[in-house]
GROMACS .gro file of C-alpha atoms in nm:
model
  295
    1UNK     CA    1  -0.252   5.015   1.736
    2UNK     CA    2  -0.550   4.803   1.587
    3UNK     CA    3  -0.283   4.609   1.396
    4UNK     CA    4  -0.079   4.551   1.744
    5UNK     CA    5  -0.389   4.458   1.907
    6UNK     CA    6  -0.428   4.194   1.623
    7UNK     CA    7  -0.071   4.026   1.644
    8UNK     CA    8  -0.102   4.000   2.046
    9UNK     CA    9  -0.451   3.843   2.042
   10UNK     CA   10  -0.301   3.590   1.688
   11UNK     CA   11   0.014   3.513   1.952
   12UNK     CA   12  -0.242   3.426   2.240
   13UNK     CA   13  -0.453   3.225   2.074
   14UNK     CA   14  -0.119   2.967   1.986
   15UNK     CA   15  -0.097   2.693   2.215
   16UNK     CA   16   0.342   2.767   2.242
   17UNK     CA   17   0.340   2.504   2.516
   18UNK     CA   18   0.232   2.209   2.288
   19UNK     CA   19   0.445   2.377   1.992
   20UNK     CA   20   0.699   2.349   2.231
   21UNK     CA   21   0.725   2.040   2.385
   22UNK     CA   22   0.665   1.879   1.995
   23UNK     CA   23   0.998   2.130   1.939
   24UNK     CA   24   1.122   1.980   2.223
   25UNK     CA   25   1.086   1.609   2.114
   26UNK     CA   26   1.184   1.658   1.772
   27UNK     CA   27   1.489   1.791   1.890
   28UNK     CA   28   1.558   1.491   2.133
   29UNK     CA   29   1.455   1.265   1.918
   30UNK     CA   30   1.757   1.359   1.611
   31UNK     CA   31   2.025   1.386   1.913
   32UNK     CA   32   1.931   0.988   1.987
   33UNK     CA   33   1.936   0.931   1.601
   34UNK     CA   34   2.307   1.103   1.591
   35UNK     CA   35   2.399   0.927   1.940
   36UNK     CA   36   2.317   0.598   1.789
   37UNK     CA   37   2.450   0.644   1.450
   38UNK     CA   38   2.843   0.696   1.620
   39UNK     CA   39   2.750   0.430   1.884
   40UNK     CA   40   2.690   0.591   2.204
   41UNK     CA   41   2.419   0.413   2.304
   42UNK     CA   42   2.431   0.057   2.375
   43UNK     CA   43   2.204  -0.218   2.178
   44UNK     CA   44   2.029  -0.306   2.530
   45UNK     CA   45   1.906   0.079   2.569
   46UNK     CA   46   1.708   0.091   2.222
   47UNK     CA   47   1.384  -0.048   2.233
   48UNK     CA   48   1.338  -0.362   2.038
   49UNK     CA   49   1.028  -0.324   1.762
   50UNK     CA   50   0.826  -0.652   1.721
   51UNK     CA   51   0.945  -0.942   1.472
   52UNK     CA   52   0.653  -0.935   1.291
   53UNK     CA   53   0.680  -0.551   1.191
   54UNK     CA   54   1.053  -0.626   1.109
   55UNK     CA   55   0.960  -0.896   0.871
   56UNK     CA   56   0.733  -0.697   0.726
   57UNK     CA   57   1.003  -0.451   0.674
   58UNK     CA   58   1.185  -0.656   0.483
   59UNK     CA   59   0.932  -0.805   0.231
   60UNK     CA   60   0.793  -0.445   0.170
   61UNK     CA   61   1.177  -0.312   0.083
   62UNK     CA   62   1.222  -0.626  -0.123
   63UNK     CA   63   0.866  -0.554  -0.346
   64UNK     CA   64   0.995  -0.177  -0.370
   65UNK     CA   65   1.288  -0.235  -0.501
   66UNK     CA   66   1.139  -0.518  -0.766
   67UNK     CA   67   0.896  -0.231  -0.830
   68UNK     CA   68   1.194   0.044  -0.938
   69UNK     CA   69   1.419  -0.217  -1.120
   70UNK     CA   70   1.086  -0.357  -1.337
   71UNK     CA   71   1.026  -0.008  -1.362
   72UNK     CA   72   1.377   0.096  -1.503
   73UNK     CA   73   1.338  -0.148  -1.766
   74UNK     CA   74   0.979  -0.178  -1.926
   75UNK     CA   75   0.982   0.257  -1.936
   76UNK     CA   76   1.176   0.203  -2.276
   77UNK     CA   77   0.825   0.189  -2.411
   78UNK     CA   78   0.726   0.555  -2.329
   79UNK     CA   79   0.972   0.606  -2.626
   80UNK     CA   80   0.891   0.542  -2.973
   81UNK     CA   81   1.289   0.509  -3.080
   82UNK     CA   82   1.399   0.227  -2.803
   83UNK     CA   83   1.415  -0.035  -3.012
   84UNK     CA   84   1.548   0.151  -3.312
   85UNK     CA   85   1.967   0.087  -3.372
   86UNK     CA   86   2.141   0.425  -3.294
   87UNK     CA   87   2.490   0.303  -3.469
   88UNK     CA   88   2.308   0.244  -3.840
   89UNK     CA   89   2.399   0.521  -4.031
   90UNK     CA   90   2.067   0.676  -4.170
   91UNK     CA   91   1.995   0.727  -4.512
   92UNK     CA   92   1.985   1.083  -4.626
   93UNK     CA   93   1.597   1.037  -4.684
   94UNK     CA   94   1.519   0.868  -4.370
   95UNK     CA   95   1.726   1.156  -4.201
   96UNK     CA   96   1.537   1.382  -4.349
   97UNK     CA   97   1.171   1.258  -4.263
   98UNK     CA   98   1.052   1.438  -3.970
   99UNK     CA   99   0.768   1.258  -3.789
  100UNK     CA  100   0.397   1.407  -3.893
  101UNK     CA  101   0.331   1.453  -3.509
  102UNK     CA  102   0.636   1.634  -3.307
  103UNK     CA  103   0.698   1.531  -2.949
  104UNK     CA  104   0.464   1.805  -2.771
  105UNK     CA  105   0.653   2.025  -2.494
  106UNK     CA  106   0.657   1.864  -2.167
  107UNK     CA  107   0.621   2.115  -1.853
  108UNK     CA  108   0.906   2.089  -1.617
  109UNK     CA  109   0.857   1.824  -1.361
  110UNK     CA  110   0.581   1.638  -1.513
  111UNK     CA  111   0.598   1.310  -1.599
  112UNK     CA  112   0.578   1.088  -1.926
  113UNK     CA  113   0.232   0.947  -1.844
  114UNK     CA  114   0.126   1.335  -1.757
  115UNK     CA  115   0.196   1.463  -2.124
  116UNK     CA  116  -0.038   1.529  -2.403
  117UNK     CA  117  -0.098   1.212  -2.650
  118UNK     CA  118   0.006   1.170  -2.922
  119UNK     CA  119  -0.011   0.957  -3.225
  120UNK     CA  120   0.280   0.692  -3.280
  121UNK     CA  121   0.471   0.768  -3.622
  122UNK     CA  122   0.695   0.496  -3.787
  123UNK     CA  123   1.022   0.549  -3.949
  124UNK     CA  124   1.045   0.431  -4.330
  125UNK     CA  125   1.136   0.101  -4.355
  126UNK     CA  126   1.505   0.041  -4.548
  127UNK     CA  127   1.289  -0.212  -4.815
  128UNK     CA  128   1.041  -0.014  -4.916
  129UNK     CA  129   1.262   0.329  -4.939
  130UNK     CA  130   1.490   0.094  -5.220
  131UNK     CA  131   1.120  -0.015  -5.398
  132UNK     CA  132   1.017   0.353  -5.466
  133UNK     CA  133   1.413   0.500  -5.530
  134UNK     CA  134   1.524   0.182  -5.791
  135UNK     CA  135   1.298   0.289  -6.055
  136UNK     CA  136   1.327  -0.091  -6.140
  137UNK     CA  137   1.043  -0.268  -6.296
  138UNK     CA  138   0.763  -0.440  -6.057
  139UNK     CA  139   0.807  -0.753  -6.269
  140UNK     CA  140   1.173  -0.759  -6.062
  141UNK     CA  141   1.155  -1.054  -5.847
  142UNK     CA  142   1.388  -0.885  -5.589
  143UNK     CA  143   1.131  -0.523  -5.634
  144UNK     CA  144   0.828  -0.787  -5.546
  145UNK     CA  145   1.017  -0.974  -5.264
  146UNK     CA  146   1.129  -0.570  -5.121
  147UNK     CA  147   0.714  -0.490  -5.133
  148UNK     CA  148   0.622  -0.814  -4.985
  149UNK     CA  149   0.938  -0.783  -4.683
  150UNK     CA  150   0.790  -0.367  -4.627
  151UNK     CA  151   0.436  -0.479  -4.568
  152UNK     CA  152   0.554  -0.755  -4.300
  153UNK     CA  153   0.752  -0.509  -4.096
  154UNK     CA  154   0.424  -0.234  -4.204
  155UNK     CA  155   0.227  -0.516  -4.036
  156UNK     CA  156   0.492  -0.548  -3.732
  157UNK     CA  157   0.531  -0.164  -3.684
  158UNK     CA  158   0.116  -0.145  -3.647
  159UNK     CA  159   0.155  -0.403  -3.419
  160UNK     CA  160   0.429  -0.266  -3.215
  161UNK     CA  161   0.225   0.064  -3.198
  162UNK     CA  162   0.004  -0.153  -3.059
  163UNK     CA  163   0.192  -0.322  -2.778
  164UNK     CA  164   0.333   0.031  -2.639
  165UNK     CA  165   0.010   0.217  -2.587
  166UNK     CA  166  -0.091  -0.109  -2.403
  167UNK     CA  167   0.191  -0.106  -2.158
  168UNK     CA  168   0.178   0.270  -2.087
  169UNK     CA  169  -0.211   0.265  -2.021
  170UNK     CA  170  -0.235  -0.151  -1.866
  171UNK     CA  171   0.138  -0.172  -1.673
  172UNK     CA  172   0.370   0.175  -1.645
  173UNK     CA  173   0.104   0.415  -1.528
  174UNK     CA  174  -0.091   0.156  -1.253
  175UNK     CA  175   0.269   0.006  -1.147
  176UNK     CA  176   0.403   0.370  -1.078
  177UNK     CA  177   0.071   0.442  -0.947
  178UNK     CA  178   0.151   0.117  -0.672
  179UNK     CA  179   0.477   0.278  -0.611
  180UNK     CA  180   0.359   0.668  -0.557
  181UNK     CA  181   0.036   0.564  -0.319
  182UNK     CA  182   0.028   0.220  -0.112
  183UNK     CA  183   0.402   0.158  -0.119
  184UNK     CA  184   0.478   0.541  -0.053
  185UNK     CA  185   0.251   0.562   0.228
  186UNK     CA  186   0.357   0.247   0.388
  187UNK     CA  187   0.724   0.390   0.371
  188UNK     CA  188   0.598   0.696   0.532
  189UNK     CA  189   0.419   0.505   0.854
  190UNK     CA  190   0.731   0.352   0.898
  191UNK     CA  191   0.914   0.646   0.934
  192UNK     CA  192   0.650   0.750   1.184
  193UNK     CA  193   0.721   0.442   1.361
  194UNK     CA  194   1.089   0.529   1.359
  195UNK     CA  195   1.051   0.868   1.465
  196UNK     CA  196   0.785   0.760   1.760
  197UNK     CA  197   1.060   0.522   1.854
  198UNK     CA  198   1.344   0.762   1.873
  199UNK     CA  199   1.112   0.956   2.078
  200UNK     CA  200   1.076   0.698   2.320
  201UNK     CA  201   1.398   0.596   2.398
  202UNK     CA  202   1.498   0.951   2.408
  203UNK     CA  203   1.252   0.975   2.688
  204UNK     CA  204   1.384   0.661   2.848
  205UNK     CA  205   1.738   0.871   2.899
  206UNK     CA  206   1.568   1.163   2.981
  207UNK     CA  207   1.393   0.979   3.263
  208UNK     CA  208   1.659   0.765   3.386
  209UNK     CA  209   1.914   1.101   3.416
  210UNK     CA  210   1.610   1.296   3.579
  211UNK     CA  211   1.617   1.449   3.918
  212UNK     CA  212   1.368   1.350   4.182
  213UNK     CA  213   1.127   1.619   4.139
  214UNK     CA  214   1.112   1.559   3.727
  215UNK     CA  215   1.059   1.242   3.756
  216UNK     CA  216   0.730   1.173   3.750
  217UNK     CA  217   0.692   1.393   3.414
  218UNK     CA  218   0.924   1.228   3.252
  219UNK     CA  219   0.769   0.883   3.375
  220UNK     CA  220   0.459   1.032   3.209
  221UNK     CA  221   0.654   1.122   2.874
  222UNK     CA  222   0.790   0.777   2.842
  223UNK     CA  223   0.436   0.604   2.902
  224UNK     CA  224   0.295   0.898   2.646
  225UNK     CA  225   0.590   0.791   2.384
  226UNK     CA  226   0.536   0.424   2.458
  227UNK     CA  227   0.134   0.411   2.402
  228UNK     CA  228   0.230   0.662   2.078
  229UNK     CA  229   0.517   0.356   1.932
  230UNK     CA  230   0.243   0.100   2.021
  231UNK     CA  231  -0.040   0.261   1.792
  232UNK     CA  232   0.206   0.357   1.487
  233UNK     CA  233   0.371   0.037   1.520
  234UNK     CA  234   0.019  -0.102   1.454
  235UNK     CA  235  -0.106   0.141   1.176
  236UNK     CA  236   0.226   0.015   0.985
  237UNK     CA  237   0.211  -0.315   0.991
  238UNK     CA  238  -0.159  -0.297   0.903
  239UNK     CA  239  -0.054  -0.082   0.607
  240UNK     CA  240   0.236  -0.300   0.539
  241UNK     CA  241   0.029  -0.628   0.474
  242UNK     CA  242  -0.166  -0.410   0.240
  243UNK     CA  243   0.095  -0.371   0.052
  244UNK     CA  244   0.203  -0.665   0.004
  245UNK     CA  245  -0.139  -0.867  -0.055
  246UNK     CA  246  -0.228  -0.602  -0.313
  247UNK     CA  247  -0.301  -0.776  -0.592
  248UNK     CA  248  -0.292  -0.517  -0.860
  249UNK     CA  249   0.097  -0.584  -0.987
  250UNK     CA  250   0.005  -0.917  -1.022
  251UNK     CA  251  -0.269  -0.804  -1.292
  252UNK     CA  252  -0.024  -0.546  -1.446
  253UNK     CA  253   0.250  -0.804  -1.520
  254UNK     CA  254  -0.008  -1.000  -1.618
  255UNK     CA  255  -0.099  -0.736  -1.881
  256UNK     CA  256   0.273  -0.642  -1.992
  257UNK     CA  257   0.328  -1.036  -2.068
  258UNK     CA  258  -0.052  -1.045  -2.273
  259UNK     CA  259   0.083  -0.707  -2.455
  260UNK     CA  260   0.414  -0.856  -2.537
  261UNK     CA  261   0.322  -1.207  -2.666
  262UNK     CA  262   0.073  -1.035  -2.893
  263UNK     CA  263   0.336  -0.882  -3.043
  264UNK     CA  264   0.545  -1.125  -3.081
  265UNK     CA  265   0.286  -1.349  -3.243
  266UNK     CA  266   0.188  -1.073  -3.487
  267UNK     CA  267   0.566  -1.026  -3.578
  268UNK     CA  268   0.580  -1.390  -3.607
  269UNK     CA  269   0.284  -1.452  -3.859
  270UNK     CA  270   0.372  -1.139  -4.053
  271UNK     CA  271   0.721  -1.265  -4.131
  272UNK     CA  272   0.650  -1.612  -4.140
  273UNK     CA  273   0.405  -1.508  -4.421
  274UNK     CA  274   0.630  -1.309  -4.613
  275UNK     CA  275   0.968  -1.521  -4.564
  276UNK     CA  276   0.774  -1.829  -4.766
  277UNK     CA  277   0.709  -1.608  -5.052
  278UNK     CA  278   1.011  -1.455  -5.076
  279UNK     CA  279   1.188  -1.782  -5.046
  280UNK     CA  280   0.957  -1.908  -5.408
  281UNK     CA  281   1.088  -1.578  -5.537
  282UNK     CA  282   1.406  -1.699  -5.427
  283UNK     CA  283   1.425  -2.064  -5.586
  284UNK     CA  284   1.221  -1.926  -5.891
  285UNK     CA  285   1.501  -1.646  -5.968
  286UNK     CA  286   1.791  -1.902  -5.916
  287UNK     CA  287   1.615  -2.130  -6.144
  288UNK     CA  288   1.607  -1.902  -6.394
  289UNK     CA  289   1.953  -1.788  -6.374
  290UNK     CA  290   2.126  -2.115  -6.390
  291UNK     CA  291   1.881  -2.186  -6.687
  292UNK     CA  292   2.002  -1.852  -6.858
  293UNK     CA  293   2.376  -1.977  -6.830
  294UNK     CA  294   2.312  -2.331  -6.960
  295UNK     CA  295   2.248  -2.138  -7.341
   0.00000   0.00000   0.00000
């Protein structure tokens, strides 16, 4: 009986006439959506939203999408092996080298960024795997030019290690942070704003197929839905032009392109280095051949 008594005073104490009439507009609301959708209503009979907020529409889509499609690309560097060619066969000992530091288990759901760190490995590079199997002498000029070729890419694969952790922490994890908070929640107040405006044109029929005595309620709904489009109409664009003169992307790009051209300069210095002494190696061995066949 207590428990009865409990459930009848819990049902009182809901407001079921609000719940209701929110029931009740939802409802209205997704038979305009359908109504429209297969063309039943007629392009004077949906109310027009302001130019301003439709501009702003489009800008916003166009910086979401450049968000996803940058995004698509650059996440190649949340994975050590992107740049790393998948049809060279492996040699038998690179095959068999298993990095120091296994990829750690990622829980279902959770993203790159959201998974423990861990430090980069490097594969062995294909010059200095034949400089410790030839059992040649060091004297070789080919053996020295192999150790001088493995310490530039050494060099470049430091650097590289380098670059990635940069991106992840200065571009991927802000730019997806742009496009899970301000951009989200500028999507979401316009689908308020769609919603709210669904609402009031649903209204609008309801009013203009009312009979006399309902028709001051539903007058009252469609000055309700009205004042309702108004203020979410104005919360979005507000939100909107935040979006758009956020200047955090700006810095992140700015970031990925600092990242990348250090990079690129340390690959270029490290191979610019070593390519001048291989090339004395080169001339020197050449010299000494075509002396060799002269006796």
């Amino acid at each position: 009986m207590d428990g009865w008594n409990k459930l009848s005073s819990s049902i009182a104490s809901l407001n079921l006439g609000q719940s209701a009439n929110k029931f009740a507009k939802g409802f209205n609301s997704s038979v305009q959506a359908t109504k429209e959708r297969l063309g039943q209503v007629s392009a004077d009979e949906i109310t027009e939203l302001p130019q301003e907020y439709k501009a702003l529409e489009e800008r916003v889509d166009a910086l979401r999408q450049t968000h996803l499609a940058i995004l698509k690309i650059t996440r190649v560097y949340e994975t050590e092996a992107y740049d790393y060619p998948t049809q060279v066969q492996e040699s038998l000992s690179e095959f068999g080298h298993e990095p120091a530091h296994p990829e750690p288990l990622r829980p279902a759901g959770a993203s790159a960024q959201d998974a423990p760190a861990r430090p980069r490995t490097r594969r062995p590079r294909a010059a200095a795997t034949v400089h410790a199997a030839s059992g040649q002498s060091d004297d070789s000029k080919l053996e020295r030019a192999l150790v001088e070729y493995a310490g530039a890419w050494e060099k470049i694969g430091e650097a590289r290690v380098v670059q990635d952790e940069t991106i992840r922490t200065n571009f991927l994890a802000p730019w997806q942070q742009t496009l899970q908070t301000s951009i989200a929640v500028a999507m979401k107040a316009r689908q308020a704003v769609r919603v709210s405006r669904l609402e009031l044109d649903a209204a609008k029929q309801t009013l203009k197929n009312a009979n006399p005595a309902k028709q001051e309620h539903a007058r009252l709904e469609v000055e309700n839905a009205e004042d309702d489009l108004v203020q979410k109409t104005e919360v979005a664009i507000t939100l909107m032009k935040a979006v758009l003169d956020n200047p955090e992307p700006l810095k992140n790009l700015n970031d990925l392109t600092k990242a990348q051209l250090s990079f690129h300069a340390a690959a270029a210095e490290a191979l610019s280095s070593v390519q001048g002494e291989i090339e004395e190696l080169s001339v020197a061995a050449e010299g000494e051949y075509r002396k060799s066949r002269d006796h």
